[in-house]
Coordinates of C-alpha atoms in Angstrom, one line a residue:
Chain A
X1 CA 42.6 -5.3 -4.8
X2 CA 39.1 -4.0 -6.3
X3 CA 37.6 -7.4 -7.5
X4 CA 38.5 -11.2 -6.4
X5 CA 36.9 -13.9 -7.8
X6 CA 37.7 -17.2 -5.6
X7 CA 36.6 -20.7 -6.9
X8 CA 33.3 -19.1 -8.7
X9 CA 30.6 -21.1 -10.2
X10 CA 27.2 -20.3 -11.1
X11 CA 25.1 -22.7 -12.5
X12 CA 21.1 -21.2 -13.7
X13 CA 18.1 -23.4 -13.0
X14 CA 17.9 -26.7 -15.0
X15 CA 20.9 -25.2 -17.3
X16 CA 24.5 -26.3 -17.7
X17 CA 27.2 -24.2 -15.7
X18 CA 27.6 -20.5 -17.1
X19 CA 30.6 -20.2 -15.0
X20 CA 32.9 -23.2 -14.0
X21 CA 35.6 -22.6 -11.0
X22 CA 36.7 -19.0 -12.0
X23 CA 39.5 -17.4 -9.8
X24 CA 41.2 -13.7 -11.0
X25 CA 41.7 -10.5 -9.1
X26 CA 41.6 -6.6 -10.3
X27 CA 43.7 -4.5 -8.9
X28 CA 42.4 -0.3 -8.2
X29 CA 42.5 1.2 -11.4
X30 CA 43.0 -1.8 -13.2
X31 CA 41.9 -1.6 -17.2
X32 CA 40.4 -5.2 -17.9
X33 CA 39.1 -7.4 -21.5
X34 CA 36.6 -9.6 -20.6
X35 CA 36.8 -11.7 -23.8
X36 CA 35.5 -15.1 -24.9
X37 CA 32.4 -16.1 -28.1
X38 CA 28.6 -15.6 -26.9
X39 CA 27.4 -18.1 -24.1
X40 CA 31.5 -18.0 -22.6
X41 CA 30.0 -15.8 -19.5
X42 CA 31.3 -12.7 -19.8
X43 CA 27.9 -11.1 -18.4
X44 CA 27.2 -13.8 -16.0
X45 CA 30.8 -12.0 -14.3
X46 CA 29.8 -8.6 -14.9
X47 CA 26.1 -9.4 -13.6
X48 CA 28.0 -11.2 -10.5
X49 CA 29.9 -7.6 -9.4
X50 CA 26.8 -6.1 -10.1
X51 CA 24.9 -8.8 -7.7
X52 CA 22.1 -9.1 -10.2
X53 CA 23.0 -12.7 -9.9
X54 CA 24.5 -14.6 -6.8
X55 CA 27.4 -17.5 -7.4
X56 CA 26.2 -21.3 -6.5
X57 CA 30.2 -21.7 -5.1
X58 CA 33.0 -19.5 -4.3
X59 CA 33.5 -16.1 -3.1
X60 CA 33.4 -12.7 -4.5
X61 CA 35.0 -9.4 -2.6
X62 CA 34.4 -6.4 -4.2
X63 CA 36.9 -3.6 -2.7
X64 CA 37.5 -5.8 0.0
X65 CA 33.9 -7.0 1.2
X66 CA 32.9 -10.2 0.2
X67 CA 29.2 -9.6 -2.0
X68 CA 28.9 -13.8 -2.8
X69 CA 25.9 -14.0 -0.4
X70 CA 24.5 -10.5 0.1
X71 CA 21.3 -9.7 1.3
X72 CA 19.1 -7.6 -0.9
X73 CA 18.7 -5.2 1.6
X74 CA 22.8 -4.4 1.0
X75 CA 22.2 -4.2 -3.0
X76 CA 21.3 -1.5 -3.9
X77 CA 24.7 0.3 -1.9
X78 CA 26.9 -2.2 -3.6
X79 CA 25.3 -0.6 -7.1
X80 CA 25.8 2.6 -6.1
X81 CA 29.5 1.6 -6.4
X82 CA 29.5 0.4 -9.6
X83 CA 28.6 2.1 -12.9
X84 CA 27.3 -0.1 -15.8
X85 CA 27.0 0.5 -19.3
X86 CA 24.8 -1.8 -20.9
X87 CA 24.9 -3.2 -24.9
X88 CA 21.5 -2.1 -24.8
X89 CA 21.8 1.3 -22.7
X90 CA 19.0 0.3 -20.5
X91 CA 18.0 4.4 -20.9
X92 CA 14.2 5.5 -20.5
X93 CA 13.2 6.2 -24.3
X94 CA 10.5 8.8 -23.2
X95 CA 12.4 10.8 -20.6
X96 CA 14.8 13.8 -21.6
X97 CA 18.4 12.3 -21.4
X98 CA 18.5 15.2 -18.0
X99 CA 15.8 13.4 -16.4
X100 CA 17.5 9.8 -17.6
X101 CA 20.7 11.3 -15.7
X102 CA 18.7 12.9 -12.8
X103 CA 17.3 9.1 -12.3
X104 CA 20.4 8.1 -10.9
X105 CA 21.0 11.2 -9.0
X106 CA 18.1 11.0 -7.3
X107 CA 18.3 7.6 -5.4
X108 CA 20.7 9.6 -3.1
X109 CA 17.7 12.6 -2.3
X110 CA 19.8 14.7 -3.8
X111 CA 17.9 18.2 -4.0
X112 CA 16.9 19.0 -7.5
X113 CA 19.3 22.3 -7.6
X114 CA 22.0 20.1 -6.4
X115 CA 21.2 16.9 -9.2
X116 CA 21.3 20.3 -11.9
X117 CA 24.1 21.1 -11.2
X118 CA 25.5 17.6 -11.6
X119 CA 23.9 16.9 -14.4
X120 CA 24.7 19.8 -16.5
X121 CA 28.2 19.1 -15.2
X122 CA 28.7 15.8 -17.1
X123 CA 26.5 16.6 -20.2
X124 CA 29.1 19.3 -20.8
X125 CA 31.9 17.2 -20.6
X126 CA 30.2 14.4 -22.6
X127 CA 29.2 17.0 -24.8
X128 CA 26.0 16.4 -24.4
X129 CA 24.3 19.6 -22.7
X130 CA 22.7 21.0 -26.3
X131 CA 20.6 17.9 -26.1
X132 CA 19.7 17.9 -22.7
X133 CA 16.1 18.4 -23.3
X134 CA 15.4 15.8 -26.0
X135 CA 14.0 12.4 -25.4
X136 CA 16.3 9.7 -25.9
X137 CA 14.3 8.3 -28.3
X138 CA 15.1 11.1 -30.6
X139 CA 19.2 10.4 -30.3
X140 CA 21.4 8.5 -32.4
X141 CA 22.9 5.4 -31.4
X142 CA 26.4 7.4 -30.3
X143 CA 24.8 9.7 -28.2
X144 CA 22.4 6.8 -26.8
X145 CA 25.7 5.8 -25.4
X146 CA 27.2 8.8 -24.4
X147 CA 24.1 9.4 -22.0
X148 CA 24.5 5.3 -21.0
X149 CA 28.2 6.0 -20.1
X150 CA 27.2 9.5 -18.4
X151 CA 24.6 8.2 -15.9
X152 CA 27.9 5.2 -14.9
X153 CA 30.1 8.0 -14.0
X154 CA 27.6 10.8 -12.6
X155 CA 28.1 9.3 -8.9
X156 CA 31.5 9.1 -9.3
X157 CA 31.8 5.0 -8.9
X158 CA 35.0 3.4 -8.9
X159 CA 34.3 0.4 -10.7
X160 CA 32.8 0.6 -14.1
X161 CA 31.3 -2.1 -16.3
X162 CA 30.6 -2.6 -19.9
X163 CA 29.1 -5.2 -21.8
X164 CA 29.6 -5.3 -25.1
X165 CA 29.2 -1.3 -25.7
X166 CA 30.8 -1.5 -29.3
X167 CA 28.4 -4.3 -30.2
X168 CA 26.1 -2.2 -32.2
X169 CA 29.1 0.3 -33.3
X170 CA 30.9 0.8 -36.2
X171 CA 34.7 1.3 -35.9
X172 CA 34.7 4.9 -36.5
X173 CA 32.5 5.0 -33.2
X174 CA 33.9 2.3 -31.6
X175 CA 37.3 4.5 -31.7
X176 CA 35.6 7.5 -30.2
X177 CA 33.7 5.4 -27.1
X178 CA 37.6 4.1 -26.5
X179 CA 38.7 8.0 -26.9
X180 CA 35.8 8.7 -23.9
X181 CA 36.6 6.0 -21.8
X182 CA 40.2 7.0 -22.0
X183 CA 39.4 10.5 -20.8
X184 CA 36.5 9.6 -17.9
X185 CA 37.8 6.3 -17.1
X186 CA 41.3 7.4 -15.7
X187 CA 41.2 6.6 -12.1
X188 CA 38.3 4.0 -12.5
X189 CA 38.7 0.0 -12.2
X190 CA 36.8 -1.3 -15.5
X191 CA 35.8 -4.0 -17.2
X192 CA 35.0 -4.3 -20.6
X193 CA 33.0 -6.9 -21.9
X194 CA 33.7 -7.7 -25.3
X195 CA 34.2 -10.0 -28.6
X196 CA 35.5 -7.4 -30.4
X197 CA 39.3 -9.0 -31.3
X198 CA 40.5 -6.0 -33.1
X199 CA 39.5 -3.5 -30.6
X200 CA 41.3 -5.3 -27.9
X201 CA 44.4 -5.6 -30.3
X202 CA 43.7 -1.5 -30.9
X203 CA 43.8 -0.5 -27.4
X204 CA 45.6 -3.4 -25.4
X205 CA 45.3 -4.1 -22.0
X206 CA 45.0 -7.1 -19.4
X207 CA 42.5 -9.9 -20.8
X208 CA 40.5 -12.4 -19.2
X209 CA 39.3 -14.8 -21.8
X210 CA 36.5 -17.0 -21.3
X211 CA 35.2 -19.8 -23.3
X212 CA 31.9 -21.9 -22.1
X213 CA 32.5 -20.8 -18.4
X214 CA 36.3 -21.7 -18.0
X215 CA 38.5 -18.8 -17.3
X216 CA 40.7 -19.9 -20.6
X217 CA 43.5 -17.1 -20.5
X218 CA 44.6 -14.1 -18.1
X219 CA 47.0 -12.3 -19.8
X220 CA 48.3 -10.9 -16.4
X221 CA 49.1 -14.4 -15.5
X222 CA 51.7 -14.1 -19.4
X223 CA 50.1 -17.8 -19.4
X224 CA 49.2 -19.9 -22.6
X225 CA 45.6 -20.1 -23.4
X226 CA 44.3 -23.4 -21.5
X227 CA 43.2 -26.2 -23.7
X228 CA 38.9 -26.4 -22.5
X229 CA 39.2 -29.8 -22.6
X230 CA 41.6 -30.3 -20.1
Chain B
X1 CA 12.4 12.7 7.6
X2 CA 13.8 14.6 5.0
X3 CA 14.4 11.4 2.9
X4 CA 9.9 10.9 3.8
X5 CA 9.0 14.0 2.7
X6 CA 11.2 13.5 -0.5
X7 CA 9.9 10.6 -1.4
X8 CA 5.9 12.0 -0.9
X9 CA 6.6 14.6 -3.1
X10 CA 7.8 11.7 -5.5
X11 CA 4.4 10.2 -5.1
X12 CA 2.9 13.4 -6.4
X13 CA 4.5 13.7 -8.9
X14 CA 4.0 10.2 -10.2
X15 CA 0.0 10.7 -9.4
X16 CA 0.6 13.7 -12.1
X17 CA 2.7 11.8 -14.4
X18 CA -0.1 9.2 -14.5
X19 CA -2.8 11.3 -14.5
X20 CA -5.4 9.2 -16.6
X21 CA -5.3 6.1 -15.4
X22 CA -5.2 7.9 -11.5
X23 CA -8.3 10.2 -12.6
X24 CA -10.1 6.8 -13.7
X25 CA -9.7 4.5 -10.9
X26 CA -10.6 7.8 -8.4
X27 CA -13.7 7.5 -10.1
X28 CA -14.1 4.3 -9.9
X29 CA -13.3 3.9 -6.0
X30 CA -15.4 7.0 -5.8
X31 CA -18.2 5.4 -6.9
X32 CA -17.9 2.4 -5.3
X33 CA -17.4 4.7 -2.0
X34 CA -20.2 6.5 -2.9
X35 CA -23.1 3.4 -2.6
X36 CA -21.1 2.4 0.1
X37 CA -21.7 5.9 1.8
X38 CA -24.7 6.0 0.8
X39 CA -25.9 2.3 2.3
X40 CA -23.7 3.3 5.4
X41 CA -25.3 6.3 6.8
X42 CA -28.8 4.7 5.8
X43 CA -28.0 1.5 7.6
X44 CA -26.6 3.7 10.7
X45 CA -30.1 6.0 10.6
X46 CA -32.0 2.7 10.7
X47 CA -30.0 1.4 13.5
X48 CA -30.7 4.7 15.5
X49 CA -33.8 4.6 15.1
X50 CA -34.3 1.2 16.1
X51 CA -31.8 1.4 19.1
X52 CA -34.1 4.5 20.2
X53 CA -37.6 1.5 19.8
X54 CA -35.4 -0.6 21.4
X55 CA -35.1 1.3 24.4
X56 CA -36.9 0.2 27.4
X57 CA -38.7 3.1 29.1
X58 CA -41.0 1.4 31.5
X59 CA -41.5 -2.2 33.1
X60 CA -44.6 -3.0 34.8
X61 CA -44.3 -6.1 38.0
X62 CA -47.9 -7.3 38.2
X63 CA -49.0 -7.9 41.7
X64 CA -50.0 -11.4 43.1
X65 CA -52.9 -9.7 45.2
X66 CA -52.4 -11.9 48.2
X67 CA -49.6 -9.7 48.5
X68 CA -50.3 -6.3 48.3
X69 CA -49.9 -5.1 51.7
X70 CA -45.8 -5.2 51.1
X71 CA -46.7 -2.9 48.4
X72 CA -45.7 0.0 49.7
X73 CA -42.7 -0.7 51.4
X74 CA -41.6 -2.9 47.9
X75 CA -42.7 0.4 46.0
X76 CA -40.2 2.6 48.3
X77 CA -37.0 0.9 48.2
X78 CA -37.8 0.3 43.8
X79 CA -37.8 3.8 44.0
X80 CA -34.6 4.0 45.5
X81 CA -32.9 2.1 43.3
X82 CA -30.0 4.0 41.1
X83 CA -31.5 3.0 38.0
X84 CA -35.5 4.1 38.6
X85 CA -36.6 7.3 37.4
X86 CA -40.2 6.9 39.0
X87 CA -42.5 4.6 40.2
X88 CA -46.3 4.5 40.1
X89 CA -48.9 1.7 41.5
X90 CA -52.1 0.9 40.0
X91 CA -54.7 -0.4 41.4
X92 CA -57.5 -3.0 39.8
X93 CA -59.4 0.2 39.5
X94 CA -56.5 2.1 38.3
X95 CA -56.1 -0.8 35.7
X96 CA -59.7 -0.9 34.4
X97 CA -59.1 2.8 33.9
X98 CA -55.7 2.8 32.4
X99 CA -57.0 0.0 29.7
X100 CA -60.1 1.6 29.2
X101 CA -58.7 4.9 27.9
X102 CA -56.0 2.7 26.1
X103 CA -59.1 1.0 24.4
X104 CA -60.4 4.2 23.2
X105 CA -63.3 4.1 26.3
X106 CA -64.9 0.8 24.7
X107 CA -68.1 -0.2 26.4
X108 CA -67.3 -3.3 26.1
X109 CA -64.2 -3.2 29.0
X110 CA -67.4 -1.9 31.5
X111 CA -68.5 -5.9 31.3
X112 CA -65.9 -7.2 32.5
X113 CA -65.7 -6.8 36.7
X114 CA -62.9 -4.0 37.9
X115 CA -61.6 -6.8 40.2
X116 CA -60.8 -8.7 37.8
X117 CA -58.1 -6.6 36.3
X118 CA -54.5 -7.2 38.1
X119 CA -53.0 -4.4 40.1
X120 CA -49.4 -3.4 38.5
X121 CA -46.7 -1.2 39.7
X122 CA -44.9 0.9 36.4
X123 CA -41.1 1.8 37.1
X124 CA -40.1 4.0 34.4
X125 CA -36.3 4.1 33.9
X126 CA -33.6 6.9 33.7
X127 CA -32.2 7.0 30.1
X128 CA -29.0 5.9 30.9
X129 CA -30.2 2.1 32.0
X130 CA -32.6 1.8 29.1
X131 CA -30.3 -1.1 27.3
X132 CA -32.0 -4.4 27.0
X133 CA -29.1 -6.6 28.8
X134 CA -29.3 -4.1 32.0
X135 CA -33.1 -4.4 31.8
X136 CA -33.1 -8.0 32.0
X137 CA -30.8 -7.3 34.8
X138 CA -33.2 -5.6 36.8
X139 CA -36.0 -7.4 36.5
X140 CA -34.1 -10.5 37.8
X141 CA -34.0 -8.2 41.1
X142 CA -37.4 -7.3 40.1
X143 CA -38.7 -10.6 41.0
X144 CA -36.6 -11.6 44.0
X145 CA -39.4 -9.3 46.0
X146 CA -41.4 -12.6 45.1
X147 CA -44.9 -10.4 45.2
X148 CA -44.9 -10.1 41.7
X149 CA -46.4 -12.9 39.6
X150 CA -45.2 -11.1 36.1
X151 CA -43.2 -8.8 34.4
X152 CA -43.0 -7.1 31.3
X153 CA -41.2 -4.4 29.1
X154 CA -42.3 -5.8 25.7
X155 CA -40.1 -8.2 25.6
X156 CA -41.3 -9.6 22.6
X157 CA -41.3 -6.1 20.1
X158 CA -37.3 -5.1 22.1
X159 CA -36.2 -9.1 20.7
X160 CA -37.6 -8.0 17.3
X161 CA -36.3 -5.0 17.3
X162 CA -33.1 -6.2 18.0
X163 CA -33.1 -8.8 15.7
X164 CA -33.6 -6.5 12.6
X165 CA -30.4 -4.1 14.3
X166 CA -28.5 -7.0 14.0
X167 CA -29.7 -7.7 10.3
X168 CA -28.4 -4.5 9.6
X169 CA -24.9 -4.9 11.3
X170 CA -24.2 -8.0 9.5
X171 CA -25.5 -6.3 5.8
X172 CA -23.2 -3.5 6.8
X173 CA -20.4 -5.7 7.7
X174 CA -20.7 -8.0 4.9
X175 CA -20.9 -4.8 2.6
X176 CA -17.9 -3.5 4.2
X177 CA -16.2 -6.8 3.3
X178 CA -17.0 -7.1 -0.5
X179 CA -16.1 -3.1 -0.8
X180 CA -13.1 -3.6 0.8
X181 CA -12.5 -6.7 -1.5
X182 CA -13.0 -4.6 -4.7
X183 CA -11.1 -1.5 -3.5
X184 CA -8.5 -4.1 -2.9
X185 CA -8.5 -5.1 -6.5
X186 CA -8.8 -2.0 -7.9
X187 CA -6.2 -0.7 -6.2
X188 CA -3.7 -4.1 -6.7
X189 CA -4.7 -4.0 -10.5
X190 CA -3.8 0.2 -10.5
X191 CA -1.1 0.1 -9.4
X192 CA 0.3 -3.3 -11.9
X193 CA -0.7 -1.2 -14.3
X194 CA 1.0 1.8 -13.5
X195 CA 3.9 -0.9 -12.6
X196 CA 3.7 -2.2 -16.5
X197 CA 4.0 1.3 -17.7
X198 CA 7.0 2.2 -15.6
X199 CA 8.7 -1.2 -15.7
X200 CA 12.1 0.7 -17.4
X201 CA 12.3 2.9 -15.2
X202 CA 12.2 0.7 -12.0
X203 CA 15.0 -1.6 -14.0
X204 CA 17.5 1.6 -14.0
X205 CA 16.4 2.7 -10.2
X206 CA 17.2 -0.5 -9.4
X207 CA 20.5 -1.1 -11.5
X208 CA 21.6 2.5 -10.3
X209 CA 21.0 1.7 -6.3
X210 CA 17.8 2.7 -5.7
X211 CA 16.5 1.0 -2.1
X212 CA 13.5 -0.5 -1.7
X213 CA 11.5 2.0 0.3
X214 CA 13.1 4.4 -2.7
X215 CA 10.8 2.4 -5.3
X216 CA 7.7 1.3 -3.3
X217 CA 7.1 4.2 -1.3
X218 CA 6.3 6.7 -3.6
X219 CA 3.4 4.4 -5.4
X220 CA 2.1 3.7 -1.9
X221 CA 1.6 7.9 -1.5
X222 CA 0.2 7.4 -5.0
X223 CA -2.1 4.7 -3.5
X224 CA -3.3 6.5 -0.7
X225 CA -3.4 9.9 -2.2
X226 CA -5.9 8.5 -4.3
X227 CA -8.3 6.2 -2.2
X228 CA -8.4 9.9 0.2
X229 CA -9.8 11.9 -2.9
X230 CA -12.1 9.0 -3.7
X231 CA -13.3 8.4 0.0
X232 CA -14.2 12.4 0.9
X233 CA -15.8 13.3 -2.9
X234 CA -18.2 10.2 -2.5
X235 CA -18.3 10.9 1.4
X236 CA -19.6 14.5 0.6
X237 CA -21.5 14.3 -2.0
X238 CA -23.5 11.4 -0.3
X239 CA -23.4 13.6 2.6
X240 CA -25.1 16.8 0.7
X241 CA -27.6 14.1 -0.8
X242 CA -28.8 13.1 2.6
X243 CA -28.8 16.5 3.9
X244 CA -31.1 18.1 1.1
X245 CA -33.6 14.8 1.0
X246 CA -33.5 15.9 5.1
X247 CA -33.7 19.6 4.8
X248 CA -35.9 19.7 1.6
X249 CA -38.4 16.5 2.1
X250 CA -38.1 14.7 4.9
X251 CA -38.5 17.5 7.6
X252 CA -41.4 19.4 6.1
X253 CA -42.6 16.0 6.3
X254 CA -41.7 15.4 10.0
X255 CA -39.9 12.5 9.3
X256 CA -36.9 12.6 11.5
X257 CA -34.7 9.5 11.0
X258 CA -32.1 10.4 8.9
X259 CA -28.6 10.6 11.4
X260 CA -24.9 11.1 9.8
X261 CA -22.6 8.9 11.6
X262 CA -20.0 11.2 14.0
X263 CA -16.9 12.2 12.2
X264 CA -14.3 9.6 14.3
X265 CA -16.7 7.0 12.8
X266 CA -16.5 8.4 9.3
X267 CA -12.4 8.8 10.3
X268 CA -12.2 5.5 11.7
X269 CA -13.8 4.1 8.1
X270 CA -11.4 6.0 5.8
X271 CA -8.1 5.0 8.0
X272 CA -9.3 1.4 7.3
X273 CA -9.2 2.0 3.7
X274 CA -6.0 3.5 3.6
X275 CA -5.0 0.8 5.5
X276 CA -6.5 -1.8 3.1
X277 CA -5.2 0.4 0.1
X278 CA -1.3 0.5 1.3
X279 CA -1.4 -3.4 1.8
X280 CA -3.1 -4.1 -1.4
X281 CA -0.2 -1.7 -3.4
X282 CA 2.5 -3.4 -1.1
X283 CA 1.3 -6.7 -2.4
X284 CA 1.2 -5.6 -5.9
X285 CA 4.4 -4.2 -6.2
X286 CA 5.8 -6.8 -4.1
X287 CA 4.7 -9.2 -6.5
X288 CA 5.8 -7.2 -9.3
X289 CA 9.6 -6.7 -7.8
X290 CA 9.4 -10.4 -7.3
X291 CA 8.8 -11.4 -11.2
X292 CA 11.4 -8.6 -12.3
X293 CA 13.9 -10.3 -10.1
X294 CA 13.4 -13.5 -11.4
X295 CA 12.7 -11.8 -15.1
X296 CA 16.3 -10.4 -14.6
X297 CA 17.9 -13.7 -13.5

């Protein structure tokens, strides 16, 4: 088991519940859909693994160690397991997309011949290495996004989130991000954040549907979608 | 120490990536370092100098005449003492002499009968027990001979004397204090600014893992890199003011008052604002980690 989520609430100051009593596991190399309409809390989960946020009940165990109260001392090593590709890429817009990579290389004082060779490593694969010295400014969306899924794999995490990386993309590049993660996500445990119906109809796999902070459907569970109201 | 020394060189190499902003507020701690130099080393001439007036040389125990046939003995075991240097006894006639010359051989002092004038003893002190407090000291001792009916060492001009030295250790403290205030501030609103500019990039050190120490650190180097430029160019060029007023003006002059303060004092000065520098930048980027936390929640 990679994630468990046990009895998980979180409710934000002076707001109504984003997440109401959720309970699923991931397995190791588990493919997951974290579906649901805007406000459901699909990035209140993903912020959760992440420990940006902290539940107000329940317990979370992330490859086996339980991250629901974790001091912010531990943090920053529970990041370093986890890769994240934001809808927004969170890249630096004035720094070369090598220097955006080298960023999360360097967190481990990594020596700067050693973070090259890493580095030129996955901009190859990516097909990226021609642009290596251009500012991310100057890429197109696609490529924005190849660098944003390059710096979640470049220390080799094995748990990878997305939120909503085919938000902005058309379907022509929304096929070639699923192509990609196909390719670099083999032996990962991800979780896709998403809306996107037809892509999840596309390229099945296990979905956790959410809908105003109910867990709503798990379609490990081969249950029927649960009426919110109940 | 490996991880240290990776994250100084960090620090360096943020000073050169914010090179403007860095180069301004050098200059403006610099100059700010520079009056304060400037006061410092004029404030710790004048309190030379006036520790050197302050100094007691000499005391003189005036002689109840009744007395004076214990003189000699009293004079002998004065002289004796650890702290005495030499003693000397006048007599009336001594006296009458000693003031006359002191009043430039008036005729006037010739009126007045020789008996009249008290005979005194003069104990001049070794350097070493010229403070004020061990002074008083002594002539406590002084007067437990019980022949003397009064003694002196200018009180009066050592009290004033003393009273300005103090003047000028509270303006240097209180100038201390409203320097280290604005270096403070200078420093705390550096380094929020710097803070704004790389906001981004803090975000994705801190979504990738980055610790702590990992993010703060290197701004701290930043920090004190730049207070230790501003403190030694205003430190020297107040110095090489000083020492040409000295060397061109003041010494053809005679004038011999200027002193620079020892180097563990000028250390002991710089380590304090380094010290005041790294809290001020740990409280600004403590404060700035803090909102992005909450911004992020």
């Amino acid at each position: 088991m990679m994630v468990k989520f046990y009895n998980i609430s979180v409710i934000y100051p002076g707001k109504k519940r984003a997440l109401d009593n959720i309970t699923f596991t991931i397995e190791k190399g588990e493919f997951v859909y974290i579906t649901g309409p805007s406000g459901a809390g699909k990035t209140t989960i993903l912020k959760l693994i992440y420990s940006e946020i902290q539940p107000t009940e329940g317990v979370i165990h992330i490859a086996g160690k339980d991250v629901s109260r974790i001091s912010d001392k531990s943090i920053p090593y529970l990041r370093r397991n986890v890769g994240v590709v934001y809808q927004d890429f969170k890249l630096i817009y004035d720094l070369t997309v090598f220097q955006n990579l080298a960023y999360a290389l360097e967190i481990f004082y990594m020596p700067q011949k050693e973070i090259k060779l890493y580095v030129e490593a996955i901009l190859k694969k990516l097909e990226l290495y021609t642009k290596r010295n251009m500012l991310v400014k100057f890429l197109s969306g696609g490529e924005k996004q190849r660098v944003a899924i390059a710096r979640a794999l470049i220390n080799n995490p094995p748990i990878i989130l997305l939120d909503e990386p085919t938000g902005n993309l058309d379907e022509k590049r929304a096929d070639s991000l699923m192509q990609l993660m196909d390719e670099f996500f083999q032996d990962k445990t991800v979780l896709f954040a998403t809306h996107d119906k037809a892509l999840i109809e596309k390229y099945p796999a296990r979905i956790l549907e959410l809908n105003n902070g109910r867990l709503v459907f798990d379609s490990s569970l081969k249950n029927e979608k649960v009426n919110i109201s109940d | 120490m490996r991880k240290l020394i990776f994250l100084i060189n960090k620090g360096f190499v943020l000073f050169k990536r914010n090179m403007a902003i860095n180069l301004i507020t050098i200059a403006t701690i610099a100059t700010i370092f520079f009056v304060y130099n400037i006061l410092f080393i004029l404030g710790f001439s004048s309190n030379k100098f006036l520790e050197n007036l302050a100094k007691i040389q000499t005391i003189r125990a005036f002689i109840n005449d009744n007395q004076s046939s214990e003189v000699k003995n009293i004079i002998k075991e004065i002289s004796q003492l650890e702290a005495v240097k030499d003693v000397k006894f006048y007599s009336s006639e001594d006296a009458f002499e000693y003031m006359k010359e002191q009043l430039g051989n008036s005729r006037e002092i010739e009126n007045i009968p020789k008996e009249l004038f008290p005979s005194f003893i003069e104990i001049t002190l070794k350097n070493e027990y010229t403070d004020v407090d061990y002074v008083k000291e002594f002539q406590k001792n002084i007067d437990k001979y019980g022949i003397f009916t009064t003694t002196s060492y200018g009180e009066k001009w050592v009290i004033n004397f003393l009273t300005i030295k103090f003047g000028i250790h509270l303006f240097i403290f209180i100038i201390s204090l409203l320097i280290s205030i604005s270096v403070a501030s200078i420093i705390y609103n550096t380094i929020k600014i710097n803070l704004a500019k790389h906001k981004m990039e803090i975000m994705v050190y801190s979504l990738v893992g980055a610790t702590k120490p990992f993010i703060v650190i290197p701004y701290i180097v930043c920090t004190l890199f730049e207070v230790f430029i501003s403190f030694i160019v205003a430190y020297f060029t107040a110095f090489i003011i000083f020492y040409l007023l000295n060397s061109k003006i003041l010494d053809t002059l005679s004038i011999n008052i200027l002193r620079f303060p020892p180097f563990y004092l000028v250390g002991s000065i710089l380590a304090i604002a380094m010290f005041i520098a790294a809290f001020s930048s740990l409280y600004s980027l403590g404060v700035f980690l803090n909102n992005a936390k909450e911004y992020n929640e």
